Short mmCIF file of C-alpha atoms and ligand atoms in Angstrom, two decimals:
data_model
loop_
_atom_site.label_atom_id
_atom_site.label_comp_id
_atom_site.label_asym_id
_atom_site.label_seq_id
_atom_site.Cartn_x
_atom_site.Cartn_y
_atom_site.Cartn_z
CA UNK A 28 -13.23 -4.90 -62.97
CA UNK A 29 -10.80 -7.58 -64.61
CA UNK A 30 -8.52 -9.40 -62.12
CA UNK A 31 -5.51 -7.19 -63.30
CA UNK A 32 -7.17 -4.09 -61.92
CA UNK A 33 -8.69 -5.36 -59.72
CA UNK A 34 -5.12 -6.08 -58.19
CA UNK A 35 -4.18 -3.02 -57.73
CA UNK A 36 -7.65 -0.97 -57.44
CA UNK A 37 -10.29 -3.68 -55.67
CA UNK A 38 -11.67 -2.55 -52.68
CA UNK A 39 -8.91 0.85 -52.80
CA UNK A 40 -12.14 3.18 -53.52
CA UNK A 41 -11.83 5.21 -50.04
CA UNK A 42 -9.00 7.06 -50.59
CA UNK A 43 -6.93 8.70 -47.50
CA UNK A 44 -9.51 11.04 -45.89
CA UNK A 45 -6.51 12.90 -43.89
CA UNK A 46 -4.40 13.67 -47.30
CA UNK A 47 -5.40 11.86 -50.53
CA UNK A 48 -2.41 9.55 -50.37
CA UNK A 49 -2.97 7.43 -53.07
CA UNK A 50 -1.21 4.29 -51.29
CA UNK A 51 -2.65 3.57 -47.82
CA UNK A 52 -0.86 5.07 -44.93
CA UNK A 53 0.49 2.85 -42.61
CA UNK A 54 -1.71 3.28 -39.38
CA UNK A 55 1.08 2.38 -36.42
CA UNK A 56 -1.12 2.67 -33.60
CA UNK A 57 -3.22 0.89 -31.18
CA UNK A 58 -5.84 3.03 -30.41
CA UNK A 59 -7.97 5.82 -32.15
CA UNK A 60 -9.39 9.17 -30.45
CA UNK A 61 -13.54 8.85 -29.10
CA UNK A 62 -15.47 12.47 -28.93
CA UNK A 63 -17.71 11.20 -26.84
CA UNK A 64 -18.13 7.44 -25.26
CA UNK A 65 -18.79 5.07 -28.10
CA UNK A 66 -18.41 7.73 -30.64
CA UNK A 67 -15.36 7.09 -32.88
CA UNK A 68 -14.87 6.77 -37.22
CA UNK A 69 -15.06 3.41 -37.33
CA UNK A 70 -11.92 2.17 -35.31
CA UNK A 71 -11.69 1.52 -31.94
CA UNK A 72 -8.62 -0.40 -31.22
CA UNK A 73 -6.25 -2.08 -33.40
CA UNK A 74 -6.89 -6.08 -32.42
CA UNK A 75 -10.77 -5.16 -33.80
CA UNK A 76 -9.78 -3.44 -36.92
CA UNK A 77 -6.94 -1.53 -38.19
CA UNK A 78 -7.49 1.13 -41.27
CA UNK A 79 -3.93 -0.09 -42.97
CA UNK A 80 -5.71 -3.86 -42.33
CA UNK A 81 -8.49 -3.02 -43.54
CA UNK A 82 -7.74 -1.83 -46.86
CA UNK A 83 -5.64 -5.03 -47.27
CA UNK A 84 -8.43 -6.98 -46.36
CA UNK A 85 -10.85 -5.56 -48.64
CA UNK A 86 -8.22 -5.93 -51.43
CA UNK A 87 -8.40 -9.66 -50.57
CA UNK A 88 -11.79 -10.28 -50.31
CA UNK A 89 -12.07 -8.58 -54.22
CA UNK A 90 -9.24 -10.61 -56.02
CA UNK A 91 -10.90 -13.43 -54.46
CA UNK A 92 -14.26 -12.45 -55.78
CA UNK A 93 -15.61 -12.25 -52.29
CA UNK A 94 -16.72 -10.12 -49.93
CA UNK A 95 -15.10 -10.49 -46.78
CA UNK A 96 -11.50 -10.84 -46.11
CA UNK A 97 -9.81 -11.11 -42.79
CA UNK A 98 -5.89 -10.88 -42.53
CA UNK A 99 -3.54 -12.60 -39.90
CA UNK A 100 -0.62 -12.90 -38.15
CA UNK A 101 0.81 -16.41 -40.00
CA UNK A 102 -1.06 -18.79 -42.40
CA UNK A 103 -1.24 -21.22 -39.73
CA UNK A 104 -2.90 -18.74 -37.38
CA UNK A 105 -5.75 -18.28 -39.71
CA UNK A 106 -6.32 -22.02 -39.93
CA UNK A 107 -6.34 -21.56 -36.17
CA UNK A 108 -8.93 -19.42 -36.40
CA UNK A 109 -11.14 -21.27 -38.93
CA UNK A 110 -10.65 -24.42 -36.88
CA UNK A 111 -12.39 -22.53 -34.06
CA UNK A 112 -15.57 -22.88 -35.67
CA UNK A 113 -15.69 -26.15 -34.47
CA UNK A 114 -16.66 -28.35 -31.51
CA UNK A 115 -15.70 -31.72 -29.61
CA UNK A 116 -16.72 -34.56 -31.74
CA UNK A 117 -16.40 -32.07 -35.20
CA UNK A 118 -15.26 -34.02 -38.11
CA UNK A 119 -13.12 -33.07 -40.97
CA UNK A 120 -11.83 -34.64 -43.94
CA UNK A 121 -8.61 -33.42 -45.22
CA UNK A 122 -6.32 -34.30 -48.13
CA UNK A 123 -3.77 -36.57 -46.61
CA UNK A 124 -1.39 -34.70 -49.34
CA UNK A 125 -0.77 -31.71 -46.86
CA UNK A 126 1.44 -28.60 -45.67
CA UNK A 127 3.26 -30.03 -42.87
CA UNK A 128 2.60 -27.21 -40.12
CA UNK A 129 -1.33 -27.74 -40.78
CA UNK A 130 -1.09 -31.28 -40.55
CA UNK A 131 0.85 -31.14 -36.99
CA UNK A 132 -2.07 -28.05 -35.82
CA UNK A 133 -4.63 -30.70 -36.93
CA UNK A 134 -2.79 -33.86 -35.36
CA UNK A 135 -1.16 -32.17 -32.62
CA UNK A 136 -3.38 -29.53 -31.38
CA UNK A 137 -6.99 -29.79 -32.44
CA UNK A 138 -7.28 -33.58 -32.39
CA UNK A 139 -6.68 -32.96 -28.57
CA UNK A 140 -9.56 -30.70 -28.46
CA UNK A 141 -11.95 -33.35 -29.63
CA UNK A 142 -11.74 -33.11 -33.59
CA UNK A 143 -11.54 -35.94 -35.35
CA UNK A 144 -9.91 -35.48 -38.66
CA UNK A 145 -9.48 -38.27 -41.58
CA UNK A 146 -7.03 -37.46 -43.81
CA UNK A 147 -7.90 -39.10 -47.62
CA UNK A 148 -6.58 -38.76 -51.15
CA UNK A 149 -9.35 -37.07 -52.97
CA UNK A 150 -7.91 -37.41 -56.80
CA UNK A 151 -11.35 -39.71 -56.79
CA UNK A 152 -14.18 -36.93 -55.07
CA UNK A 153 -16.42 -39.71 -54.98
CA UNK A 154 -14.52 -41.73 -51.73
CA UNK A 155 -15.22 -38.68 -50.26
CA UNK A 156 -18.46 -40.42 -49.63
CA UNK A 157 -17.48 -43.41 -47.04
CA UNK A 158 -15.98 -40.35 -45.06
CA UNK A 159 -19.19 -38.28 -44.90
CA UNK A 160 -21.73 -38.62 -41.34
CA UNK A 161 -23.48 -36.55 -39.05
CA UNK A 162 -20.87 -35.08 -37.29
CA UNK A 163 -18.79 -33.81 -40.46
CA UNK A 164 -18.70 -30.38 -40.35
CA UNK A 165 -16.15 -29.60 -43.38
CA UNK A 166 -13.47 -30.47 -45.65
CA UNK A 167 -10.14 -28.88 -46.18
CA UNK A 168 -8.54 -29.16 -49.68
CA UNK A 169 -4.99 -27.96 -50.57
CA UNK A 170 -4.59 -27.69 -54.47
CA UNK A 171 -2.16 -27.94 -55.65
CA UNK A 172 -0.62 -29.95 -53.33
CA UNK A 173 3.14 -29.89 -51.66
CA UNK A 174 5.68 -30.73 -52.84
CA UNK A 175 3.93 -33.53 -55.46
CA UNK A 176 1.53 -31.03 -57.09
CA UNK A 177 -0.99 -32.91 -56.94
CA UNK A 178 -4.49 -31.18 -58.31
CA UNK A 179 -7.66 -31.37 -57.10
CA UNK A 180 -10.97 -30.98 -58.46
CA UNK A 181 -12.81 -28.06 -56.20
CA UNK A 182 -15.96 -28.18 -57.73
CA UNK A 183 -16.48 -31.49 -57.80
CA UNK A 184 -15.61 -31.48 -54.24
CA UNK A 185 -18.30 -28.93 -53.76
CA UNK A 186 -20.86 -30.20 -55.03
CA UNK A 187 -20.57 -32.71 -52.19
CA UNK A 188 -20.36 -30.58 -49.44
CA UNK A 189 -22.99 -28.49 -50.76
CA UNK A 190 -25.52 -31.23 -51.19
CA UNK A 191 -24.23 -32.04 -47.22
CA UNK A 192 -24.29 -28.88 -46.10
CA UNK A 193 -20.35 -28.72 -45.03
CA UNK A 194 -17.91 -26.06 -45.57
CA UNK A 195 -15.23 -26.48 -47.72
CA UNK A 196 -12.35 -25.17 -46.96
CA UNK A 197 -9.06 -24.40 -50.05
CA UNK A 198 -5.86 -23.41 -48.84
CA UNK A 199 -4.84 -21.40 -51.99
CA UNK A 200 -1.62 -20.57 -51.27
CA UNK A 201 0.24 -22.43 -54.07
CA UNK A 202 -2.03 -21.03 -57.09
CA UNK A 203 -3.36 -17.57 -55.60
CA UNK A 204 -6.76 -15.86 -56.67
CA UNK A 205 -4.79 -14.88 -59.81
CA UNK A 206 -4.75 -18.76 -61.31
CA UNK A 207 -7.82 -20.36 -59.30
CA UNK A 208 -10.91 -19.16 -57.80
CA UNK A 209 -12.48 -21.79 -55.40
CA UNK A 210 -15.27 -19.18 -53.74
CA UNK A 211 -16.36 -19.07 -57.68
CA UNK A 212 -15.99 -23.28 -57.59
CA UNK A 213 -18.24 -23.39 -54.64
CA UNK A 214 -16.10 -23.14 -51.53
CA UNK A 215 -17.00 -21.33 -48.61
CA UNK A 216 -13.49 -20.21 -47.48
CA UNK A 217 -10.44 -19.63 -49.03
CA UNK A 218 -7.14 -19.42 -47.20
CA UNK A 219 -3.50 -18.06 -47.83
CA UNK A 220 0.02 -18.07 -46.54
CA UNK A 221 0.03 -14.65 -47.48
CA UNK A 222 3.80 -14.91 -46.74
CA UNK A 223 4.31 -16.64 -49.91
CA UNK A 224 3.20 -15.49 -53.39
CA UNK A 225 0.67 -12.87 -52.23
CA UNK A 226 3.64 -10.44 -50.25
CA UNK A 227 5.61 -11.99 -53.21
CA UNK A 228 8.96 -10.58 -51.71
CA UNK A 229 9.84 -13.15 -48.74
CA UNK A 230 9.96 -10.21 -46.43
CA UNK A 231 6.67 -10.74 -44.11
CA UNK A 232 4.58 -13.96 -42.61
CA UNK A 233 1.16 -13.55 -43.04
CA UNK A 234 -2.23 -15.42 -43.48
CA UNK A 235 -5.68 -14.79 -45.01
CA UNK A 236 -8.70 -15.79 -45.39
CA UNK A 237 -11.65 -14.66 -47.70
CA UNK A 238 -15.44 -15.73 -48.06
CA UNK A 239 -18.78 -14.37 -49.69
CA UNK A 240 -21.07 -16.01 -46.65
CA UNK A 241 -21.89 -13.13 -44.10
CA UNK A 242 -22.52 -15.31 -41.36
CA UNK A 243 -19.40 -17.22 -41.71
CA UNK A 244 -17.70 -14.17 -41.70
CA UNK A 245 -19.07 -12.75 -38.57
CA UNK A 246 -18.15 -16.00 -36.67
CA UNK A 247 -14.29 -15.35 -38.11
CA UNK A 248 -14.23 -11.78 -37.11
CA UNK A 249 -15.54 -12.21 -34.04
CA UNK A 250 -12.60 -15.59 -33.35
CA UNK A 251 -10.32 -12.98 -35.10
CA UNK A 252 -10.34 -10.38 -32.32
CA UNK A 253 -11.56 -13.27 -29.48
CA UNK A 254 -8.28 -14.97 -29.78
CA UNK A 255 -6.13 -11.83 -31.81
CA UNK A 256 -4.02 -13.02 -33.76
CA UNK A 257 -4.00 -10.49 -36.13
CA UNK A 258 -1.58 -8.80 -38.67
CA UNK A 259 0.14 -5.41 -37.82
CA UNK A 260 0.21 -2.85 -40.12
CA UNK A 261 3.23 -2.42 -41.81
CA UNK A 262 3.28 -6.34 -42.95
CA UNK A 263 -0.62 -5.33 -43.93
CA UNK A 264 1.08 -2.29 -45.71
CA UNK A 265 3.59 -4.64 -47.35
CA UNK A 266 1.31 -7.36 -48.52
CA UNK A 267 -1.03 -4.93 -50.21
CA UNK A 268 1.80 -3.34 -52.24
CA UNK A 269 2.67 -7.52 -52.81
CA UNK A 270 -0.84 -7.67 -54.21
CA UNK A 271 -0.72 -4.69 -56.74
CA UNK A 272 2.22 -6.94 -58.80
CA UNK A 273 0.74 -10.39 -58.12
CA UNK A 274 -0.79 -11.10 -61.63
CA UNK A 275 2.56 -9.71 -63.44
CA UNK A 276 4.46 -11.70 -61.38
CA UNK A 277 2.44 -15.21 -61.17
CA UNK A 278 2.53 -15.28 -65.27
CA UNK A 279 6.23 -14.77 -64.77
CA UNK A 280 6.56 -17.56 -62.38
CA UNK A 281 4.34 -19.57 -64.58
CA UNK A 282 6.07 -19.15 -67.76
CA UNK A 283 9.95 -19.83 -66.31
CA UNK A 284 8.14 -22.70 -64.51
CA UNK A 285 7.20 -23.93 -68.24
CA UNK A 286 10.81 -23.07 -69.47
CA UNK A 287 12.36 -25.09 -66.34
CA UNK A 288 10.13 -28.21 -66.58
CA UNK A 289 10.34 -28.63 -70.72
CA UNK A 290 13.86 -28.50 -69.68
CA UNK A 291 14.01 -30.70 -66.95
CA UNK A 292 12.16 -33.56 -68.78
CA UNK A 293 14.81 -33.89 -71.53
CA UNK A 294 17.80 -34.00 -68.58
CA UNK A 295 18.78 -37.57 -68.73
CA UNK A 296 19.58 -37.04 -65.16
CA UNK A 297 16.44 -36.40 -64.13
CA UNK A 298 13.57 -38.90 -63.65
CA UNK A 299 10.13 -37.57 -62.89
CA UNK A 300 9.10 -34.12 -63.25
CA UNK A 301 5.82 -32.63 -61.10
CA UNK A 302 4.31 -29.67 -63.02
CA UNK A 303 0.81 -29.65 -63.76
CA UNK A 304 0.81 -27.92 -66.51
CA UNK A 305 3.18 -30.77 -67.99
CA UNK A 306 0.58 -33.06 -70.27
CA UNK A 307 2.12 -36.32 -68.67
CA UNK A 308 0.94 -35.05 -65.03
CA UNK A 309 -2.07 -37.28 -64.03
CA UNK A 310 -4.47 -34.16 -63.11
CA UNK A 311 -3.33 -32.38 -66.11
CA UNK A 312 -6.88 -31.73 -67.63
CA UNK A 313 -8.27 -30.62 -64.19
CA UNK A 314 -5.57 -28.12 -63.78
CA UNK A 315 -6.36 -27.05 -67.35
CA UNK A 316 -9.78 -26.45 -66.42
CA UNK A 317 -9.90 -24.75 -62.78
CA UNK A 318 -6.20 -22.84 -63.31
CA UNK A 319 -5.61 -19.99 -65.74
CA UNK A 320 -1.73 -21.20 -65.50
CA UNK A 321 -0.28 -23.75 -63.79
CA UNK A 322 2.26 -21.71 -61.58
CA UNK A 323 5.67 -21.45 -60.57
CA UNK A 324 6.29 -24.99 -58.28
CA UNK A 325 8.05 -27.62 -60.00
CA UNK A 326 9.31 -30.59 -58.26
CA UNK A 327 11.93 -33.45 -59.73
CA UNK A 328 13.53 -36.33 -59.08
CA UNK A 329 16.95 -37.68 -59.93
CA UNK A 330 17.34 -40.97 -61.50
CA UNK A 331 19.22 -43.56 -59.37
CA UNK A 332 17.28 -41.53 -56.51
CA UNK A 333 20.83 -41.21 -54.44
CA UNK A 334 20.26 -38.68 -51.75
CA UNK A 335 24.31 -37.93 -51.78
CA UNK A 336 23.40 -36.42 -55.79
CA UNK A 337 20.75 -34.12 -54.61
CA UNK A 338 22.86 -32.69 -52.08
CA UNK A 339 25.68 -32.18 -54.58
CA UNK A 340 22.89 -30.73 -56.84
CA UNK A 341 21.54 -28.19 -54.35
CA UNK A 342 25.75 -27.07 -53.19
CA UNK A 343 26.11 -26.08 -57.07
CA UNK A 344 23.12 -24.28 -57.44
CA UNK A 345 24.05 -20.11 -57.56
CA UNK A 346 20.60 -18.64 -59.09
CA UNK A 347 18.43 -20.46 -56.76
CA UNK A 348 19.20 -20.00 -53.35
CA UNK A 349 18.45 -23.30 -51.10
CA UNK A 350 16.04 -22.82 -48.18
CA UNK A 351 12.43 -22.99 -47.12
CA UNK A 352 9.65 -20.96 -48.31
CA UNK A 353 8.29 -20.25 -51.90
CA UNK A 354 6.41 -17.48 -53.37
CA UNK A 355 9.08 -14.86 -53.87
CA UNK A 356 10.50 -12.96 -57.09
CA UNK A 357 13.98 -14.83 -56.84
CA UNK A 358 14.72 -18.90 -56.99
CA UNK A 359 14.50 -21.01 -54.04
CA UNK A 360 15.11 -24.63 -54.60
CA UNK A 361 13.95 -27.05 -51.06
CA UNK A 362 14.85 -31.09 -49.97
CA UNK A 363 11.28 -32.12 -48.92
CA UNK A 364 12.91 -35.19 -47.37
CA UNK A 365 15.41 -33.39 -45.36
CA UNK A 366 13.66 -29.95 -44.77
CA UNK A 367 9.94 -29.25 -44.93
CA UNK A 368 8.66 -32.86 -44.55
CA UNK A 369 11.43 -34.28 -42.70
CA UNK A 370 9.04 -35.11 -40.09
CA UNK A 371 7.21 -37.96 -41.71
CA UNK A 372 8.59 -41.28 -41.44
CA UNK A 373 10.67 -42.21 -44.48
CA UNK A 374 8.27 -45.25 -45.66
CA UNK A 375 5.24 -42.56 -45.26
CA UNK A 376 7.17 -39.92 -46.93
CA UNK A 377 8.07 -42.29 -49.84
CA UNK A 378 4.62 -43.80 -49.85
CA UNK A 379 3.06 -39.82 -50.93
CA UNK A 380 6.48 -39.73 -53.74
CA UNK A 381 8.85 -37.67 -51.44
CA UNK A 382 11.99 -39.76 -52.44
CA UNK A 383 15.39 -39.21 -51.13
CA UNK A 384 16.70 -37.02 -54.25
CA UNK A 385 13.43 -35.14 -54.77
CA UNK A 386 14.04 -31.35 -55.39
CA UNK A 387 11.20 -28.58 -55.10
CA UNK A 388 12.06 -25.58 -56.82
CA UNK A 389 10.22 -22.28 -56.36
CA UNK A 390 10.66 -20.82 -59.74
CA UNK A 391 11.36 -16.64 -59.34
CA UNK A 392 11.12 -14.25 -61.69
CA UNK A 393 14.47 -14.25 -63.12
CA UNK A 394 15.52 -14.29 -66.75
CA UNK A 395 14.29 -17.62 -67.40
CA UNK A 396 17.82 -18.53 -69.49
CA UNK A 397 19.38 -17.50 -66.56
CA UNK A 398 17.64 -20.36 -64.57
CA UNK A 399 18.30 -22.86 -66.85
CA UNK A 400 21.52 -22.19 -67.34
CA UNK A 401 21.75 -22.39 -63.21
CA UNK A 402 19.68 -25.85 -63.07
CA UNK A 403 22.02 -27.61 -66.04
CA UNK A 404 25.15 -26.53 -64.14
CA UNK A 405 23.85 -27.72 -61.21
CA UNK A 406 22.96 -31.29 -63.13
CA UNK A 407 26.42 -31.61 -64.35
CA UNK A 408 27.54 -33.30 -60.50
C1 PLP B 512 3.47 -21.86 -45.77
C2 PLP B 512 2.18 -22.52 -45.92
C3 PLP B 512 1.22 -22.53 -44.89
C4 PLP B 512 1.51 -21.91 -43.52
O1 PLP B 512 1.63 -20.53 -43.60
P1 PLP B 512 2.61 -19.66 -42.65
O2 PLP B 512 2.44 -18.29 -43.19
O3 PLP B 512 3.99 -20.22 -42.78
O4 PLP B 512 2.08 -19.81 -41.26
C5 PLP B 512 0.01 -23.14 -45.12
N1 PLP B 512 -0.27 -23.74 -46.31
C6 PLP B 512 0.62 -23.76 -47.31
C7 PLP B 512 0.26 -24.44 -48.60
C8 PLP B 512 1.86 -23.16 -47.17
O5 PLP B 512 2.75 -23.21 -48.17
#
C-alpha cells in the first residue's frame, strides 16, 4: 500500500472479532478473562499489551515501514525506555541541536547512571568520526531540529553507524513518517512525540517508537512492560484516529508553511527566516532529498533583535494562539528564549541562533490567507 492508505488501513486488517466495528473499540480495562491457567486470546493484562494499543501500534510500525511499533505514555518516556538499553560506561553521541526535555533526561538523569553522552553538530557526518570508540553504543539524531530547523543527513549518518555497528536513533517528531523515513535511511529506531503531529489535535501526550530489527524490539517490549510506562487506551484510541488524517494534514501544514515563509522573507521587519524548504536555508538540498515536504515549523527573527518587539508581536497575534507545543490543526506561535529553551544560558542559547526576538510558529491548518493576514497584523507593532 501507498503511504496515504496505508494511514488509515496499515496494520487495521483484524477487524473487531466481538462486532465488526470498523474503528477499534476502545478496550478500558486492565485485565482479560483466562479459561484455564495460561489460556487467554492473546491479552493478559493491560501494562503487557492492550488490543486498543495494539492496533495503534501496528498502525505505527506500517507508516513507518517497519515492523514493530511500541506506544507510550509521553515522548520522553519512550526515550526512557530506549535509553535502557544501555549500561554504565555506554556512550552516545547526540546532536547538540536538541529538544530540551531529552537533553535534561540525558544530562540530568542518565549521565548519573553512568552514560556518557557528547553532544556534536553533525551538519558535517564525517566529525562524527573523532567521537566514535569502543564503548559507543549509538547515536541519536533529531531532524529537523528545534527551533533552528536545522537538517540532517540520516543516511549519511548511517552509513557510519552501520559500518560500527551502533544504533541510530531519529526522533521524528518534527517531519513524521509522512515526509521522512529514517528506518528506510538506515536507522534502527525511530521515535515520536506522538503528542504532536501524529494525534494532530493537541488533545493527548504520547510517545512512539518503531523498528524493523526483531531483537531490538524484544529488548523494548520487554523495558516497555519492565518499567510500564505505557499508553492507555483512549489516548491509543485518539492517536490512531490522529493517524488516519496525518498525510492530509502534514501537506496542509506544509503548504501554509510555504505561504507564511515566502511571506515572511519580504517583511522588512523581519530578518532571518528558518524553513527548510526555503532555497537560502543551508541544508536545503538535503531536506530536498530525504523529505517529501518540508513541513509546517517556521522560525524568524526580527531585525533590531529587541526582545520588547517580539513580545508586542506575539500580544497582537489572534489566529495563532501563543503557547508551547506544535503539531496541531490550529496556529501556535512559541518564544524559544523565554519558553521552551529558557533553560540554556543566554550566550549558549545565542551561540545555537535562539536570539532574543526569535519566533517559532507552528503553522495549522487554517486558510493560509487567514494566517498571513494574522502574521502582517501582528508585524505592524
Ligand atoms: C515534544 C517533543 C519531545 C517530548 O515529547 P513529550 O510527548 O512532550 O514527552 C521529544 N522530541 C521532540 C522533537 C519534541 O518536540
Amino acid at each position: 500500500m501507498k503511504f496515504n492508505s496505508k494511514a488509515i488501513h496499515g496494520g487495521q486488517e483484524d477487524i473487531d472479532p466481538a462486532y465488526g466495528a470498523v474503528m477499534p473499540p476502545i478496550y478500558q480495562t486492565s485485565t482479560y478473562a483466562q479459561a484455564s491457567p495460561g489460556q487467554h486470546k492473546g491479552f493478559e493484562y493491560s501494562r503487557s499489551a492492550n488490543p486498543t494499543r495494539t492496533a495503534l501500534e501496528k498502525a505505527l510500525a506500517s507508516i513507518e515501514n517497519g515492523t514493530h511499533g511500541l506506544v507510550f505514555s509521553s515522548g520522553l518516556a519512550a526515550i526512557d525506555a530506549i535509553m535502557k538499553l544501555l549500561k554504565p560506561e555506554d556512550e552516545v553521541i547526540s546532536t547538540n541541536d536538541l529538544y530540551g526535555g531529552t537533553y535534561r533526561l540525558f544530562n540530568s538523569i542518565f549521565k548519573d547512571f553512568g552514560i556518557k553522552f557528547h553532544f556534536v553538530g553533525m551538519s558535517n557526518p564525517e566529525t562524527l568520526a573523532t567521537y566514535i570508540n569502543k564503548n559507543t553504543q549509538m547515536i541519536w539524531v533529531e531532524t529537523p531540529t528545534n527551533p533552528m530547523m536545522n537538517i540532517i543527513d540520516i543516511k549519511a549518518i548511517a552509513e557510519i553507524t552501520q559500518k560500527h555497528h551502533i544504533n541510530l536513533v531519529v526522533d521524528n517528531t518534527f517531519a513524521t513518517a509522512y515526509l521522512q523515513q529514517p528506518l528506510n535511511l538506515g536507522a534502527d529506531i525511530v521515535m515520536h512525540s506522538a503528542t504532536k503531529y501524529l494525534g494532530g489535535h493537541s488533545d493527548l501526550v504520547m510517545g512512539s517508537l518503531v523498528t524493523k530489527d526483531k531483537q531490538l524490539a524484544e529488548k523494548l517490549h520487554f523495558i516497555q512492560n519492565a518499567s510500564g510506562a505505557i499508553a492507555g487506551p483512549m489516548d491509543s484510541f485518539l492517536a490512531l484516529r490522529g493517524i488516519k488524517t496525518l498525510h492530509l494534514r502534514m501537506q496542509r501544514h506544509s503548504e501554509n508553511a510555504k505561504a507564511i515563509a515566502g511571506f515572511l522573507v519580504q517583511h522588512p521587519s523581519v530578518n532571518q527566516v528558518y524553513w527548510p524548504g526555503l532555497t537560502s536555508h543551508p541544508n536545503h538540498d538535503i531536506a530536498k532529498r530525504q523529505m517529501k515536504d518540508f513541513g509546517g515549523m517556521v522560525s524568524f527573527s526580527l531585525k533590531g533583535d529587541n526582545l520588547n518587539d517580539a513580545i508586542k508581536f506575539l500580544e497582537r497575534l489572534k489566529v495563532f494562539t501563543l503557547a508551547e507545543s506544535l503539531g496541531g490543526v490550529e496556529s501556535l506561535a512559541g518564544h524559544p528564549a523565554s519558553m521552551t529553551h529558557a533553560s540554556i544560558p543566554k550566550p549558549e542559547r545565542e551561540k545555537l541562533g535562539i536570539v532574543d526576538s526569535l519566533i517559532r510558529l507552528s503553522v495549522g491548518i487554517e486558510d493560509d490567507t487567514d494566517l498571513v493576514a494574522d502574521l502582517d497584523h501582528a508585524l505592524n507593532f
